[in-house]
mmCIF file of C-alpha atoms in Angstrom:
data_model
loop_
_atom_site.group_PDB
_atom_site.id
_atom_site.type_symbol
_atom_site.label_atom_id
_atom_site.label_comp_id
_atom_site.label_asym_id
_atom_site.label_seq_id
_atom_site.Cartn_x
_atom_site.Cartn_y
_atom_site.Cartn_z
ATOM 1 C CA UNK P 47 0.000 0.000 0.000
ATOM 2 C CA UNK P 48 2.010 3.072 -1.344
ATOM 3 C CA UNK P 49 -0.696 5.553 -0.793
ATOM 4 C CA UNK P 50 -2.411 8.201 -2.793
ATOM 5 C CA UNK P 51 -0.293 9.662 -5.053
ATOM 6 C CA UNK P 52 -0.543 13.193 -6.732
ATOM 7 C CA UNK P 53 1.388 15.064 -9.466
ATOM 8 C CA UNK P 54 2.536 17.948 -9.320
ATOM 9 C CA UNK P 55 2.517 19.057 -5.266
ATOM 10 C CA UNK P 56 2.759 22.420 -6.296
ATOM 11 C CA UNK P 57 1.634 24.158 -9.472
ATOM 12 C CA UNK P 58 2.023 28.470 -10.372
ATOM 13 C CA UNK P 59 0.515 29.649 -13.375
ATOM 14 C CA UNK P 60 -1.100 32.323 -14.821
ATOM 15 C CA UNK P 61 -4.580 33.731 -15.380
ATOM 16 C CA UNK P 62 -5.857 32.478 -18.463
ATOM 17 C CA UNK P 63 -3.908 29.580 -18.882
ATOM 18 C CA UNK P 64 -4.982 25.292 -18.372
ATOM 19 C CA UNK P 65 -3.622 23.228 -15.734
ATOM 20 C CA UNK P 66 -3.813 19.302 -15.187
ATOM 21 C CA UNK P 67 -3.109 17.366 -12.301
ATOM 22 C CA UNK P 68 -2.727 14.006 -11.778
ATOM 23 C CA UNK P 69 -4.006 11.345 -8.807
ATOM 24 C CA UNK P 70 -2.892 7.779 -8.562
ATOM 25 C CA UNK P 71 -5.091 5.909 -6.254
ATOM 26 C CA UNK P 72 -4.527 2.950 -3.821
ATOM 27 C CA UNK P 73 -3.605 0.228 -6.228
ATOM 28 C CA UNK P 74 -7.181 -2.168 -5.121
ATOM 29 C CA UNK P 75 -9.551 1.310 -4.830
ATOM 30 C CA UNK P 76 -12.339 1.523 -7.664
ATOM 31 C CA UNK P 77 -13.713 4.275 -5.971
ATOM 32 C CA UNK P 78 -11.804 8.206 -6.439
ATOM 33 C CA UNK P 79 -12.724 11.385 -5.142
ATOM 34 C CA UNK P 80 -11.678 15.100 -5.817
ATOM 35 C CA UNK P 81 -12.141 17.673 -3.296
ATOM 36 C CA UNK P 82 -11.128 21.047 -3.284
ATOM 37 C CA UNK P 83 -9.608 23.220 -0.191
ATOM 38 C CA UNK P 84 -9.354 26.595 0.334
ATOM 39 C CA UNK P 85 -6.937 28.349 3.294
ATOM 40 C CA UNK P 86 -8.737 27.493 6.275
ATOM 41 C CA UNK P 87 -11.966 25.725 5.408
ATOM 42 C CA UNK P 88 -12.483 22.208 5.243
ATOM 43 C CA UNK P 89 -12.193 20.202 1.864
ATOM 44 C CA UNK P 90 -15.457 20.514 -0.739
ATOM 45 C CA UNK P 91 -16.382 17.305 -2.514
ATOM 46 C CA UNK P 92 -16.359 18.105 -6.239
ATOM 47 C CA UNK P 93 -16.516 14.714 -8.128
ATOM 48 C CA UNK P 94 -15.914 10.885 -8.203
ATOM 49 C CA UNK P 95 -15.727 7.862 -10.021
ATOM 50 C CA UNK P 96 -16.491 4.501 -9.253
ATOM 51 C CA UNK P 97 -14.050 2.661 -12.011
ATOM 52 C CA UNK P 98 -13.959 4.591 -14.997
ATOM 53 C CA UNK P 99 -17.618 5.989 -14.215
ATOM 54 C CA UNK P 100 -18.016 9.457 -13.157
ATOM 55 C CA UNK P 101 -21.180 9.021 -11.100
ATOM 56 C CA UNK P 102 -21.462 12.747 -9.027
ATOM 57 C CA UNK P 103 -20.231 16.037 -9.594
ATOM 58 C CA UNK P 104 -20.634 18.896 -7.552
ATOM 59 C CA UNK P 105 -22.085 22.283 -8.246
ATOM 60 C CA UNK P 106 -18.978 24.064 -7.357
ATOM 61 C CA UNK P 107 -17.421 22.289 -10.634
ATOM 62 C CA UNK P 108 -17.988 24.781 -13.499
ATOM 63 C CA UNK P 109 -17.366 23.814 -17.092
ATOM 64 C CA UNK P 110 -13.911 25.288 -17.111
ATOM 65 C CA UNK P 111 -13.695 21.925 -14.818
ATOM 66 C CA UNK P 112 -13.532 18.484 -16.075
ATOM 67 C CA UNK P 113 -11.795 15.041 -14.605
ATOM 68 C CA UNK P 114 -11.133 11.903 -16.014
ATOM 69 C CA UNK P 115 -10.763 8.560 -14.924
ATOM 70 C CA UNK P 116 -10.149 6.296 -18.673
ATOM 71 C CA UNK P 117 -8.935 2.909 -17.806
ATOM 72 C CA UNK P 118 -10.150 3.210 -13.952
ATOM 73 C CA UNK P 119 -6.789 3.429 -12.428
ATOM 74 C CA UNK P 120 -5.484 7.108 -12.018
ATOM 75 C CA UNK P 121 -7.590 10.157 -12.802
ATOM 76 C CA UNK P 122 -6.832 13.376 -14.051
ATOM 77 C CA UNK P 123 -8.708 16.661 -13.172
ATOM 78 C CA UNK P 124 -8.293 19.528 -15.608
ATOM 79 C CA UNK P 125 -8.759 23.369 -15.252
ATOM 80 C CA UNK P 126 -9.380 25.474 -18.545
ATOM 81 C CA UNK P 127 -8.853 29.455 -18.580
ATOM 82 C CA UNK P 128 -8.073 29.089 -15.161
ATOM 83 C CA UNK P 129 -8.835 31.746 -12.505
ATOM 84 C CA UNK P 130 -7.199 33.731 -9.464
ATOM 85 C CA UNK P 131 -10.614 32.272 -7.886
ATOM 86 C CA UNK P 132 -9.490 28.863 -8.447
ATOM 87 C CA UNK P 133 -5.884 29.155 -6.091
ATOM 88 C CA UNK P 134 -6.826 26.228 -3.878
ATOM 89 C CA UNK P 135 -5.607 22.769 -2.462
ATOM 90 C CA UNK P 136 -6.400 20.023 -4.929
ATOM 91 C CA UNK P 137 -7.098 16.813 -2.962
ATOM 92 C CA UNK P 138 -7.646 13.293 -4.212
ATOM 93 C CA UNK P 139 -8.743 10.418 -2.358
ATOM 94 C CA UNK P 140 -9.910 7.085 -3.175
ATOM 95 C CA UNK P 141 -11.592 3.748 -1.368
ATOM 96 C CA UNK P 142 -12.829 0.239 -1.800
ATOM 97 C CA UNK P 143 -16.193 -0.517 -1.651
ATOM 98 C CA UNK P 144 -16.280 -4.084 -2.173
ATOM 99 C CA UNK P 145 -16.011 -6.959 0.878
ATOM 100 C CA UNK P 146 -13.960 -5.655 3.962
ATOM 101 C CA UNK P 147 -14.812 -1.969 2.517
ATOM 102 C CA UNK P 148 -12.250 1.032 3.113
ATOM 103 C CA UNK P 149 -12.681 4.553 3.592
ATOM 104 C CA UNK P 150 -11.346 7.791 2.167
ATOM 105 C CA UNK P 151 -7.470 7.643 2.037
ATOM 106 C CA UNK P 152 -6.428 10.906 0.906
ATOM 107 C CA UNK P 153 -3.126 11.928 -0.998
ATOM 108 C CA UNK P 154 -1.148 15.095 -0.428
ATOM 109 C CA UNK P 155 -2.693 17.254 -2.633
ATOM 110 C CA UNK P 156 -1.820 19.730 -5.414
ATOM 111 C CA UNK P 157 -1.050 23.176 -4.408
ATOM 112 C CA UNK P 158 -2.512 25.600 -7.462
ATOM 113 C CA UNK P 159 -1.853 29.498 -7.234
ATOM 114 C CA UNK P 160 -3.058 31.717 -10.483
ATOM 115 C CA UNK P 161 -1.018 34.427 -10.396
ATOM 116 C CA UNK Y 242 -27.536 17.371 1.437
ATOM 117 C CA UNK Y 243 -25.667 16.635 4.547
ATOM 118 C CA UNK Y 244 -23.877 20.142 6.481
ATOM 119 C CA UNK Y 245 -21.747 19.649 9.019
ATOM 120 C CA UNK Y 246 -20.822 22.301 12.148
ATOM 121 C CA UNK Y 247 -17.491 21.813 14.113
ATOM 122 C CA UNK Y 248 -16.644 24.021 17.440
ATOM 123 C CA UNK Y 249 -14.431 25.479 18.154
ATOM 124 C CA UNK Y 250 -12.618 26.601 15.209
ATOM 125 C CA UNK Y 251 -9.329 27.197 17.507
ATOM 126 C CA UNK Y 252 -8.344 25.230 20.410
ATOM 127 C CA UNK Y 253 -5.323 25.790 22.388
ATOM 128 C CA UNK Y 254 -4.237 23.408 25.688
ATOM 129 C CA UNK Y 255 -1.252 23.314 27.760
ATOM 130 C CA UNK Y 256 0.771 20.071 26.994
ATOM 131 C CA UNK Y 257 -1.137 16.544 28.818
ATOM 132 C CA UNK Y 258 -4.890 18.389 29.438
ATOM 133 C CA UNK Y 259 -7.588 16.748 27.133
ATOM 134 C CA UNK Y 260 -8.748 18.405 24.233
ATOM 135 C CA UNK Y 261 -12.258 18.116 22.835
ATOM 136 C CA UNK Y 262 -14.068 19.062 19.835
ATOM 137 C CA UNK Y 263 -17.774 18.909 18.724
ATOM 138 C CA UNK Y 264 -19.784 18.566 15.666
ATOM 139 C CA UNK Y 265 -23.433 18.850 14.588
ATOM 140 C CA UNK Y 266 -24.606 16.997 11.287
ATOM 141 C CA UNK Y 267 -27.825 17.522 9.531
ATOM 142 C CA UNK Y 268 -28.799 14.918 7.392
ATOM 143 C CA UNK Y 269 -30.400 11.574 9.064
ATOM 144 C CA UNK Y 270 -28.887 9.863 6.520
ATOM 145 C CA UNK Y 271 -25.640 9.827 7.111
ATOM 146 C CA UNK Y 272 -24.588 6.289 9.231
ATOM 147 C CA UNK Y 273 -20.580 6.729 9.585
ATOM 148 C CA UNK Y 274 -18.811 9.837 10.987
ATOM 149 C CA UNK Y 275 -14.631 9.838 10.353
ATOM 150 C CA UNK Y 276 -12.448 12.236 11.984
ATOM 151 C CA UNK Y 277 -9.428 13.202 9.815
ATOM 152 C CA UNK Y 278 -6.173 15.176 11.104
ATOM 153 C CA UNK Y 279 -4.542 17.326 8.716
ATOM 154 C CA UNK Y 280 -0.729 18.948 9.226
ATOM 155 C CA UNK Y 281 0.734 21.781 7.849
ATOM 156 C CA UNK Y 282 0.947 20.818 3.792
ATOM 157 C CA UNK Y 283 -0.246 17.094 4.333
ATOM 158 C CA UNK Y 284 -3.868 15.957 3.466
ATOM 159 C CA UNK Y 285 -6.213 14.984 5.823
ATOM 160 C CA UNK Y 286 -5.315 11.506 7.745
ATOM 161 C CA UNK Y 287 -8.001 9.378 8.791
ATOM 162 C CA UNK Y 288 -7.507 8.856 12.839
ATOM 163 C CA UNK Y 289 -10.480 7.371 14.055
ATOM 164 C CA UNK Y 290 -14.148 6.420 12.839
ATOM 165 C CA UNK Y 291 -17.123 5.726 14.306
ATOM 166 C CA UNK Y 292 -20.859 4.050 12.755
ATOM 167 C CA UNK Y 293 -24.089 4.734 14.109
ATOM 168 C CA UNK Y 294 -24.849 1.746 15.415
ATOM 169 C CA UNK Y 295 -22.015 2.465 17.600
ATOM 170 C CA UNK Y 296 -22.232 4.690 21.188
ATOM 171 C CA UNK Y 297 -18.376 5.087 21.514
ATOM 172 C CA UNK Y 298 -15.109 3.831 20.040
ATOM 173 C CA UNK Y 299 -11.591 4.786 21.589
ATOM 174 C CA UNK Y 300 -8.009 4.196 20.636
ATOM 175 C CA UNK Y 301 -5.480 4.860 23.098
ATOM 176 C CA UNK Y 302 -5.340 8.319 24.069
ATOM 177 C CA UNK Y 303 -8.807 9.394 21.330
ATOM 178 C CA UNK Y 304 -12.234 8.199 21.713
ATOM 179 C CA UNK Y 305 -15.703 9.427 19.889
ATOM 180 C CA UNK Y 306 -18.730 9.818 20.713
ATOM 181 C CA UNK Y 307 -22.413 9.780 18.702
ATOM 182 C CA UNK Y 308 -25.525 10.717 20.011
ATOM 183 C CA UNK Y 309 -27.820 9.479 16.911
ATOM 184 C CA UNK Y 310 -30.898 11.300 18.078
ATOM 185 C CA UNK Y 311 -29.413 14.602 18.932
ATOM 186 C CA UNK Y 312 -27.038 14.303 15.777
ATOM 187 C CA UNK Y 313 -24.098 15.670 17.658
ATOM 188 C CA UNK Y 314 -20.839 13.529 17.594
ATOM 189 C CA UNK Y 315 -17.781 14.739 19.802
ATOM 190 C CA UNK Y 316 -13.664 13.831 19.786
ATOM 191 C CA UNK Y 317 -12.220 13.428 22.852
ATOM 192 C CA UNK Y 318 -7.699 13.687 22.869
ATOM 193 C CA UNK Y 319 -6.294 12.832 26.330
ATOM 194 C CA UNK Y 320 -2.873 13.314 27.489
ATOM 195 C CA UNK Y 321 -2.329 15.733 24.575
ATOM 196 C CA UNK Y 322 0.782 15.956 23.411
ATOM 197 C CA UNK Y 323 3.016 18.559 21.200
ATOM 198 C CA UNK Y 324 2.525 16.267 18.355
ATOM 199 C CA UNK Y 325 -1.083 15.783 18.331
ATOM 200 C CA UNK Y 326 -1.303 20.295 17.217
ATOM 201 C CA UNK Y 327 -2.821 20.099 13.639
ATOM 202 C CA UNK Y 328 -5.888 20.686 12.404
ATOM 203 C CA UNK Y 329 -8.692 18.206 13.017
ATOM 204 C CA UNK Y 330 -12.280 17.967 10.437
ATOM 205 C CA UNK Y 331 -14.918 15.995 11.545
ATOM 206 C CA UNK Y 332 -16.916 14.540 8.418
ATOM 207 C CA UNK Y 333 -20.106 12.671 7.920
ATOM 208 C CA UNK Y 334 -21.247 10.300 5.215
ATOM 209 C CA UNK Y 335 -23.867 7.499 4.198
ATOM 210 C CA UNK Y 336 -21.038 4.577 4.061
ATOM 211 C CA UNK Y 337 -17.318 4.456 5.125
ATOM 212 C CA UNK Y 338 -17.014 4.133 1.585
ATOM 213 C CA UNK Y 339 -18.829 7.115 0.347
ATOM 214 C CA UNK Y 340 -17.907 10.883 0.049
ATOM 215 C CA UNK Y 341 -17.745 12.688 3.324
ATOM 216 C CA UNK Y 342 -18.865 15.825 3.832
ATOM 217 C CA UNK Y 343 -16.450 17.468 6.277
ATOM 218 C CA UNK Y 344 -16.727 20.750 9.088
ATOM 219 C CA UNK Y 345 -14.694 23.294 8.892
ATOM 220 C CA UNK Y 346 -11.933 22.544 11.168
ATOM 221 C CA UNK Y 347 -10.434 22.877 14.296
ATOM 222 C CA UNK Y 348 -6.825 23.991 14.936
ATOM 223 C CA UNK Y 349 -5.512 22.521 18.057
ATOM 224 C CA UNK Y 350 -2.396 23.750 19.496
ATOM 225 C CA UNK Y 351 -0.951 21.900 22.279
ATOM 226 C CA UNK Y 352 1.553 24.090 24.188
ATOM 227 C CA UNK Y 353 4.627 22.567 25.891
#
């Protein structure tokens, strides 16, 4: 069990421009989540997948917003014409929701400031 | 959908006094409660859990608590130590397995 995995930690770019990150989930996880957290609040569920299924996505994930998950192994969540409004902690997590079920696990996060 | 409340949003004990932090949930839906801690540039680490058919768990120096009817669940530290200062978010959810909706956080400092 290596853990949640996410690419890049940190990310600095400007207004305007698209940003990807990456998430690699625990290896046996079909389920993975995206949440978003701002300085001092708690994360905000925006998506998830159960395989390669996108099955929820949250109101606070605007069309400039869209996440991936093709061969349901790692997922990628993509911001177009990003904004200074969108400088927030990325977090993925994933679980297992067959037999002997597991809960969240979250990775480190991705670190995005639109300068 | 589920909100959840979380008091207080600061917390600051002298090294081995117990800490505790509370939380209100809204939705009667919602049958498992985690608590996460979360350190300066880390994500949030799952600590302890507790289900609703469940009262009380503890492990070691943390238990929880759930009161079902009055939807209020509590964390209880013990014997605090330096180490245990983070930020803690208590969440709620359907299934362990299923998104959690957290609070907003409590920063605990634990003062030597």
């Amino acid at each position: 069990d290596t853990g949640v995995s996410q690419d890049p930690r940190h990310k600095i770019t400007k207004r305007g421009q698209n940003v990807t990150f990456r998430c690699d989930p625990i290896s046996e996880h079909n389920r993975l989540y995206w949440y978003r957290q701002t300085l001092g609040q708690g994360p905000e569920f925006l998506t998830y997948f159960q395989n390669e299924a996108q099955l929820e996505k949250s109101r606070l994930l605007s069309d400039r917003f869209s996440a991936e998950r093709p061969k349901g192994s790692f997922s990628t969540l993509e911001i177009q014409r990003t904004e200074q409004g969108d400088s927030a902690m990325y977090l993925c997590a994933s679980s297992w929701t067959g037999p002997g079920d597991s809960p969240l696990h979250f990775g480190n996060g991705t670190r995005l400031t639109v300068t | 959908g589920e909100n959840v409340e979380q008091h207080p949003s600061t917390l600051s004990v002298q090294e081995g006094d117990s800490a505790v932090i509370k939380c209100t949930y809204s939705d009667s839906a919602s049958n498992y409660f985690p608590w996460y801690k979360q350190e300066l540039g880390k994500g949030p680490q799952l600590i302890i859990d507790i289900r609703s058919n469940v009262g009380e768990k503890k492990d070691q120096r943390i238990a929880v608590t759930l009161n079902k009817t009055a939807k209020h669940f509590s964390l209880h530290i013990t014997e605090t130590q330096p180490e245990d200062s983070a930020v803690y978010f208590c969440a709620g959810s359907e299934t362990s397995y299923d998104k959690v909706i957290f609070g907003p956080g409590t920063s605990l400092s634990v003062i030597p």
